[in-house]
Coordinates of C-alpha atoms in Angstrom, one line a residue:
M10 CA 191.3 109.1 -4.1
S11 CA 189.3 106.1 -5.2
L12 CA 186.2 104.6 -3.6
T13 CA 184.1 101.5 -4.3
A14 CA 180.4 100.9 -4.1
D15 CA 177.8 98.5 -5.3
I16 CA 176.3 101.0 -7.8
I17 CA 177.3 104.4 -9.1
V18 CA 174.6 106.8 -10.2
I19 CA 175.5 109.6 -12.6
G20 CA 173.3 112.6 -12.2
G21 CA 172.0 114.8 -9.4
G22 CA 168.6 115.6 -10.9
V23 CA 165.4 114.2 -9.5
I24 CA 165.7 111.0 -11.5
G25 CA 169.3 110.3 -10.3
S26 CA 168.3 111.1 -6.7
S27 CA 165.2 108.9 -6.8
V28 CA 167.2 106.0 -8.2
T29 CA 169.9 106.6 -5.5
Y30 CA 167.1 106.6 -2.8
Y31 CA 165.4 103.4 -3.9
L32 CA 168.6 101.6 -4.3
S33 CA 169.7 102.7 -0.8
K34 CA 166.4 101.5 0.5
R35 CA 167.2 98.1 -0.9
G36 CA 170.4 98.1 1.1
K37 CA 172.8 98.8 -1.7
R38 CA 176.0 100.9 -1.3
V39 CA 175.5 103.8 -3.7
I40 CA 177.7 106.6 -4.9
Q41 CA 175.9 109.5 -6.6
L42 CA 177.9 111.9 -8.8
E43 CA 176.8 115.3 -10.1
R44 CA 178.8 117.6 -12.3
G45 CA 177.3 120.7 -10.8
Y46 CA 174.9 120.7 -7.8
F47 CA 171.4 119.3 -7.2
N48 CA 168.7 120.8 -9.5
S49 CA 171.3 122.4 -11.7
G50 CA 169.7 120.9 -14.8
A51 CA 166.1 120.3 -15.8
S52 CA 165.0 119.5 -12.3
G53 CA 165.7 123.1 -11.4
A54 CA 164.1 124.7 -14.4
C55 CA 160.7 123.0 -14.5
D56 CA 157.1 123.2 -13.4
T57 CA 155.7 121.4 -10.4
M58 CA 153.2 119.1 -12.1
I59 CA 152.3 115.5 -11.4
A60 CA 150.0 115.3 -14.3
P61 CA 148.9 111.9 -15.6
N62 CA 146.2 113.8 -17.5
T63 CA 148.8 115.1 -20.0
K64 CA 150.3 111.7 -20.7
E65 CA 149.6 109.8 -23.9
P66 CA 147.2 107.0 -23.2
N67 CA 149.7 104.1 -23.4
E68 CA 152.4 102.7 -21.1
H69 CA 153.5 106.2 -20.4
L70 CA 150.1 106.9 -18.7
Q71 CA 150.3 103.6 -16.8
L72 CA 153.7 104.5 -15.3
A73 CA 152.4 108.0 -14.4
L74 CA 149.4 106.6 -12.6
Y75 CA 151.7 104.2 -10.6
S76 CA 153.9 107.2 -9.8
A77 CA 151.0 109.3 -8.7
E78 CA 150.0 106.7 -6.2
L79 CA 153.6 106.6 -4.7
F80 CA 153.5 110.4 -4.3
K81 CA 150.6 110.2 -1.9
T82 CA 152.7 108.8 0.9
L83 CA 156.1 110.1 -0.2
S84 CA 156.4 113.0 2.2
A85 CA 155.9 110.6 5.2
E86 CA 158.3 108.1 3.7
L87 CA 161.0 110.6 3.1
G88 CA 160.4 112.5 6.4
R89 CA 160.2 115.8 4.5
D90 CA 157.5 118.2 3.4
I91 CA 157.8 118.1 -0.4
E92 CA 154.7 120.4 -0.7
Y93 CA 152.6 117.7 -2.3
E94 CA 149.0 118.8 -3.0
Q95 CA 146.4 117.0 -5.0
K96 CA 144.6 119.8 -6.8
G97 CA 143.3 118.2 -10.0
S98 CA 143.9 119.5 -13.4
L99 CA 142.3 121.2 -16.4
L100 CA 143.5 120.5 -20.0
L101 CA 142.0 123.4 -21.9
I102 CA 140.3 122.8 -25.2
E103 CA 140.3 125.8 -27.6
N104 CA 138.5 124.5 -30.7
Q105 CA 136.4 121.7 -32.2
R106 CA 139.4 120.0 -33.7
E107 CA 141.0 119.7 -30.3
L108 CA 137.7 118.5 -28.8
Q109 CA 137.7 115.7 -31.3
I110 CA 141.2 114.7 -30.4
M111 CA 140.4 114.8 -26.7
E112 CA 137.3 112.6 -27.1
E113 CA 139.4 109.8 -28.3
I114 CA 142.2 110.4 -25.7
V115 CA 139.8 110.6 -22.8
R116 CA 138.2 107.3 -23.9
K117 CA 141.7 105.6 -23.9
Q118 CA 142.7 107.3 -20.7
N119 CA 139.7 105.9 -18.9
A120 CA 140.3 102.4 -20.3
L121 CA 143.8 102.6 -18.6
G122 CA 142.5 103.7 -15.3
L123 CA 142.6 107.5 -15.4
H124 CA 139.2 108.9 -14.5
S125 CA 139.4 112.0 -16.7
R126 CA 136.2 113.5 -18.2
L127 CA 135.3 116.2 -20.7
I128 CA 133.6 119.2 -19.4
D129 CA 132.0 122.2 -21.1
A130 CA 133.2 125.8 -21.0
D131 CA 130.8 126.8 -18.2
E132 CA 132.1 124.1 -15.8
T133 CA 135.7 124.9 -16.8
M134 CA 135.1 128.5 -15.8
H135 CA 133.6 127.4 -12.5
L136 CA 136.6 125.2 -11.7
Q137 CA 139.2 127.8 -12.7
Q138 CA 138.1 131.4 -12.5
G139 CA 139.7 134.1 -14.6
L140 CA 139.8 132.2 -17.9
N141 CA 138.9 133.9 -21.1
R142 CA 135.5 132.4 -22.0
D143 CA 136.0 133.3 -25.6
A144 CA 139.3 131.3 -25.8
I145 CA 138.0 127.9 -24.7
V146 CA 135.2 125.5 -25.6
G147 CA 135.8 123.2 -22.6
A148 CA 138.4 121.1 -20.9
S149 CA 139.5 117.6 -19.9
H150 CA 139.3 117.4 -16.1
S151 CA 141.1 115.0 -13.8
E152 CA 141.1 114.9 -10.0
I153 CA 144.2 112.8 -9.5
D154 CA 146.7 115.3 -10.8
A155 CA 148.8 117.1 -8.1
D156 CA 151.9 119.2 -7.7
V157 CA 155.0 119.2 -5.7
N158 CA 158.1 121.4 -5.0
P159 CA 160.7 119.9 -7.3
F160 CA 163.6 121.3 -5.3
C161 CA 162.2 119.9 -2.1
L162 CA 161.5 116.6 -3.8
N163 CA 165.0 116.2 -5.2
L164 CA 166.8 117.1 -1.9
A165 CA 164.4 114.9 0.1
F166 CA 165.4 111.9 -2.0
A167 CA 169.1 112.7 -1.7
D168 CA 169.0 113.4 2.0
K169 CA 167.1 110.3 2.8
A170 CA 169.5 108.2 0.7
A171 CA 172.4 109.8 2.6
E172 CA 170.8 108.8 5.9
M173 CA 170.9 105.2 4.6
G174 CA 174.5 105.4 3.6
A175 CA 174.6 106.8 0.1
Q176 CA 177.6 109.0 -0.7
T177 CA 177.0 112.0 -3.0
F178 CA 179.8 114.0 -4.6
T179 CA 178.9 117.2 -6.4
H180 CA 181.0 119.3 -8.8
E181 CA 182.4 116.1 -10.2
A182 CA 182.0 115.6 -13.9
V183 CA 182.3 112.1 -15.3
Q184 CA 185.1 112.1 -17.9
E185 CA 185.4 108.4 -18.5
L186 CA 183.5 105.1 -18.1
L187 CA 186.0 102.5 -16.9
M188 CA 185.7 99.1 -18.5
C189 CA 187.1 95.7 -17.6
G190 CA 186.6 92.7 -20.0
G191 CA 183.9 94.5 -21.8
S192 CA 181.9 95.3 -18.7
V193 CA 181.5 98.6 -16.9
S194 CA 183.7 98.7 -13.8
G195 CA 183.5 102.3 -12.6
V196 CA 184.0 105.9 -13.6
K197 CA 186.7 108.6 -13.6
T198 CA 185.7 112.2 -12.8
N199 CA 187.6 115.4 -13.0
R200 CA 188.7 114.8 -9.4
N201 CA 188.5 111.1 -8.5
T202 CA 188.0 107.5 -9.6
Y203 CA 185.1 105.4 -8.4
Y204 CA 184.6 101.6 -8.8
A205 CA 181.3 99.6 -9.0
P206 CA 180.0 96.7 -11.1
V207 CA 176.9 98.7 -12.0
V208 CA 176.8 102.3 -13.3
V209 CA 173.5 104.1 -13.8
N210 CA 173.4 106.8 -16.5
A211 CA 170.8 109.3 -15.1
A212 CA 172.3 112.3 -16.7
G213 CA 169.1 113.6 -18.3
A214 CA 169.6 115.5 -21.5
W215 CA 173.4 114.8 -21.2
A216 CA 172.8 111.0 -21.1
P217 CA 174.0 110.7 -24.7
V218 CA 177.3 112.4 -23.7
I219 CA 177.9 109.7 -21.1
G220 CA 176.7 107.0 -23.5
K221 CA 179.3 107.9 -26.1
M222 CA 182.0 107.0 -23.5
A223 CA 180.8 103.4 -23.9
G224 CA 180.4 103.7 -27.7
L225 CA 176.6 104.2 -27.5
N226 CA 174.4 106.4 -29.6
I227 CA 171.5 107.1 -27.2
P228 CA 168.6 108.7 -29.2
I229 CA 167.9 111.5 -26.7
K230 CA 167.8 115.1 -27.8
P231 CA 167.7 118.2 -25.6
R232 CA 164.5 120.2 -26.0
R233 CA 164.5 123.7 -24.4
G234 CA 161.6 125.0 -22.4
Q235 CA 161.2 128.6 -21.3
T236 CA 159.1 129.7 -18.3
V237 CA 158.0 132.9 -16.5
I238 CA 157.6 133.3 -12.8
T239 CA 155.7 136.2 -11.2
E240 CA 155.6 138.0 -7.9
P241 CA 153.5 136.4 -5.1
A242 CA 149.8 136.9 -5.7
P243 CA 146.6 136.0 -3.8
P244 CA 145.5 132.4 -4.6
F245 CA 143.7 132.2 -7.9
V246 CA 145.2 129.2 -9.8
S247 CA 143.1 126.5 -8.2
R248 CA 144.0 123.7 -10.6
L249 CA 147.0 122.6 -12.6
V250 CA 146.2 124.3 -16.0
N251 CA 147.5 123.0 -19.3
N252 CA 145.9 123.0 -22.7
V253 CA 145.5 120.4 -25.5
R254 CA 148.1 122.2 -27.5
Y255 CA 150.6 120.9 -24.9
I256 CA 149.7 117.3 -25.8
V257 CA 149.6 118.0 -29.5
G258 CA 153.0 119.7 -29.5
K259 CA 154.5 116.9 -27.4
H260 CA 153.0 113.7 -28.8
H261 CA 151.5 114.7 -32.1
P262 CA 153.6 117.5 -33.7
E263 CA 152.5 116.4 -37.1
L264 CA 149.1 118.0 -36.4
L265 CA 150.8 121.4 -36.3
E266 CA 152.6 121.0 -39.6
N267 CA 150.4 123.5 -41.4
D268 CA 150.7 126.1 -38.6
H269 CA 153.6 128.4 -39.5
S270 CA 153.1 130.8 -36.6
L271 CA 155.9 131.6 -34.1
K272 CA 153.9 129.9 -31.5
A273 CA 153.8 126.6 -33.4
Q274 CA 157.5 126.9 -34.4
M275 CA 158.5 127.2 -30.7
G276 CA 156.0 124.7 -29.4
I277 CA 154.3 127.2 -27.1
A278 CA 151.4 126.1 -25.0
I279 CA 150.0 127.1 -21.6
S280 CA 151.3 125.4 -18.4
L281 CA 150.1 127.2 -15.3
V282 CA 150.7 126.6 -11.6
Q283 CA 150.8 128.7 -8.4
S284 CA 153.2 127.9 -5.5
R285 CA 152.3 127.9 -1.8
K286 CA 154.0 131.3 -1.5
G287 CA 151.8 132.7 -4.3
N288 CA 154.2 132.9 -7.2
V289 CA 152.6 132.0 -10.5
E290 CA 154.7 130.0 -12.9
F291 CA 153.6 129.7 -16.5
G292 CA 155.1 128.7 -19.9
N293 CA 156.1 126.7 -21.8
S294 CA 158.0 126.2 -25.0
R295 CA 159.5 123.2 -26.9
E296 CA 162.5 124.1 -28.9
Y297 CA 165.4 122.1 -30.5
V298 CA 168.4 124.5 -29.9
G299 CA 171.0 122.1 -28.6
Y300 CA 172.1 122.7 -25.0
D301 CA 171.3 126.4 -25.1
T302 CA 169.2 127.2 -21.9
A303 CA 169.1 130.9 -22.4
N304 CA 165.8 132.8 -22.4
T305 CA 165.0 134.7 -25.6
Y306 CA 163.0 137.8 -26.1
V307 CA 161.0 136.4 -29.0
C308 CA 159.9 133.3 -27.1
L309 CA 159.1 135.1 -23.9
R310 CA 157.0 137.6 -25.9
E311 CA 155.0 134.7 -27.5
L312 CA 154.6 133.0 -24.1
L313 CA 153.2 136.2 -22.6
K314 CA 150.8 136.8 -25.5
N315 CA 149.5 133.2 -25.3
A316 CA 149.2 133.1 -21.5
T317 CA 147.4 136.5 -21.2
R318 CA 145.1 135.6 -24.0
I319 CA 143.9 132.6 -22.1
I320 CA 144.2 134.1 -18.5
P321 CA 143.8 137.9 -18.9
G322 CA 144.4 138.5 -15.2
L323 CA 148.1 137.6 -15.6
K324 CA 148.6 141.1 -17.1
G325 CA 148.3 142.6 -13.6
L326 CA 151.3 140.6 -12.2
N327 CA 154.9 141.6 -12.2
I328 CA 157.4 139.2 -13.5
I329 CA 160.3 138.6 -11.1
R330 CA 162.4 136.1 -13.2
T331 CA 162.4 133.8 -16.1
M332 CA 164.2 130.4 -16.6
G333 CA 165.1 128.0 -19.3
G334 CA 166.2 124.4 -19.3
V335 CA 166.6 121.4 -21.6
R336 CA 164.5 118.3 -21.4
P337 CA 165.7 114.9 -22.5
H338 CA 163.4 114.0 -25.4
S339 CA 163.3 110.5 -26.8
P340 CA 161.9 109.5 -30.3
D341 CA 158.8 107.9 -28.9
S342 CA 158.3 110.3 -25.9
K343 CA 158.9 107.5 -23.4
P344 CA 161.8 107.2 -21.1
L345 CA 164.6 104.6 -21.5
I346 CA 164.9 102.5 -18.3
G347 CA 167.0 99.3 -18.1
F348 CA 170.3 97.6 -18.6
V349 CA 172.0 98.3 -22.0
A350 CA 172.4 95.0 -24.0
G351 CA 176.1 94.7 -25.0
V352 CA 177.5 96.7 -22.2
P353 CA 177.2 94.6 -19.0
G354 CA 176.7 96.7 -15.9
L355 CA 175.5 99.9 -17.7
F356 CA 172.0 100.9 -16.7
L357 CA 170.2 103.7 -18.5
T358 CA 167.4 105.8 -17.0
A359 CA 166.8 109.0 -19.0
G360 CA 164.6 110.4 -21.7
H361 CA 161.8 111.6 -19.4
E362 CA 161.5 115.0 -21.2
G363 CA 159.1 117.1 -19.2
D364 CA 157.9 114.2 -17.0
G365 CA 160.9 113.8 -14.7
I366 CA 159.1 115.2 -11.7
C367 CA 155.9 113.2 -12.3
L368 CA 157.7 109.9 -13.0
A369 CA 160.5 110.2 -10.5
P370 CA 159.2 107.8 -7.8
A371 CA 158.1 105.1 -10.3
T372 CA 161.4 105.4 -12.2
G373 CA 163.4 105.1 -9.0
K374 CA 161.5 102.0 -7.9
L375 CA 161.6 100.4 -11.3
A376 CA 165.4 101.0 -11.7
A377 CA 166.0 99.5 -8.2
D378 CA 163.9 96.5 -8.9
L379 CA 165.6 95.7 -12.2
I380 CA 169.1 96.2 -10.8
V381 CA 168.6 94.3 -7.6
D382 CA 166.0 91.6 -8.6
G383 CA 166.1 91.6 -12.4
K384 CA 162.3 91.9 -12.4
T385 CA 159.6 94.3 -11.2
N386 CA 155.9 94.7 -10.5
V387 CA 155.9 98.2 -11.9
P388 CA 153.4 98.3 -14.7
A389 CA 154.4 98.3 -18.4
A390 CA 158.1 98.2 -17.5
A391 CA 159.0 96.3 -20.7
A392 CA 157.9 99.3 -22.8
F393 CA 160.7 101.4 -21.4
D394 CA 163.5 99.0 -22.2
P395 CA 166.3 101.1 -23.8
N396 CA 167.1 98.3 -26.2
R397 CA 164.0 99.0 -28.2
F398 CA 166.3 101.4 -30.0
D399 CA 169.5 100.6 -31.8
L400 CA 172.0 102.0 -29.4
F401 CA 175.1 101.1 -31.3

């Protein structure tokens, strides 16, 4: 069987589904391909955070703020409850060195439009009860941050796109990018052949695998995160809770070079949310282990030690499951969104690492704008051009 469309989107994660939705909204005929099923990659092994407060104060934050605004009306737009709730966030500060780092970051965040502020330990304890007073010196607080159910979000994008005519085929792994005269003309999967003049590589951590089919060397590496989920509990996580170590481990790993602990080696920091049903999810780690998504005893032990040190009340909860996934990490921690120079028709949207949920609406709109119009009003779009790297 062979089918034709205006655009083929490779990937059934939240980025691929968002791109499919926004392209369908623009009236394009879209085929979306997923080698497994929806949420079978990072979008099904992640937290729920829409957290501009954790973004480095540059173009990344600008895109996150734009996306956060889109989220406010997204449930109504998609006709589905995506469990969006604006809770605000706390970025916990554990020592004076981190406080110095955050003073500069908060200043830059405010200059870019995020109204975060530094608060002392007493106000932090008031906003989020149950913290270990001896483990913190304060926090960075932002009211704009929110959370969402990533499974509901992804399926809402995909289902709304289907209503507008998009065709989705799951359990179809792309095996070959078809070329004609040096331009992309379609893809061949393990089952079928599909033709389109534009192909979007939204394969997340596997984007480099797809890229190699066109002779590209996409500088994205898989970085594993491990997470713990507890039984339902009465509400007690009132904010999205991260700590400054999250930012340091993600954006400034050089600051941990002299820390030889297991926690530093595995990039462990606190990331805490509670679902509507009461389940508490906390992690997280940052490990370069290829495409291995398995949970490990050593990492989970360090996660638990770190989390219960900061929130002692977690000790009373039963763990019902753990999960692991790989995030697509780019060298400058910013996603790659745009047409690939030298391969006409090939569009790349990957490298979001742990920000796929937060950036999904903005990424989908940005991709659709660039593909359909060749321009966009999404802020700082030029900073995500994939051709900032040598892809050949």
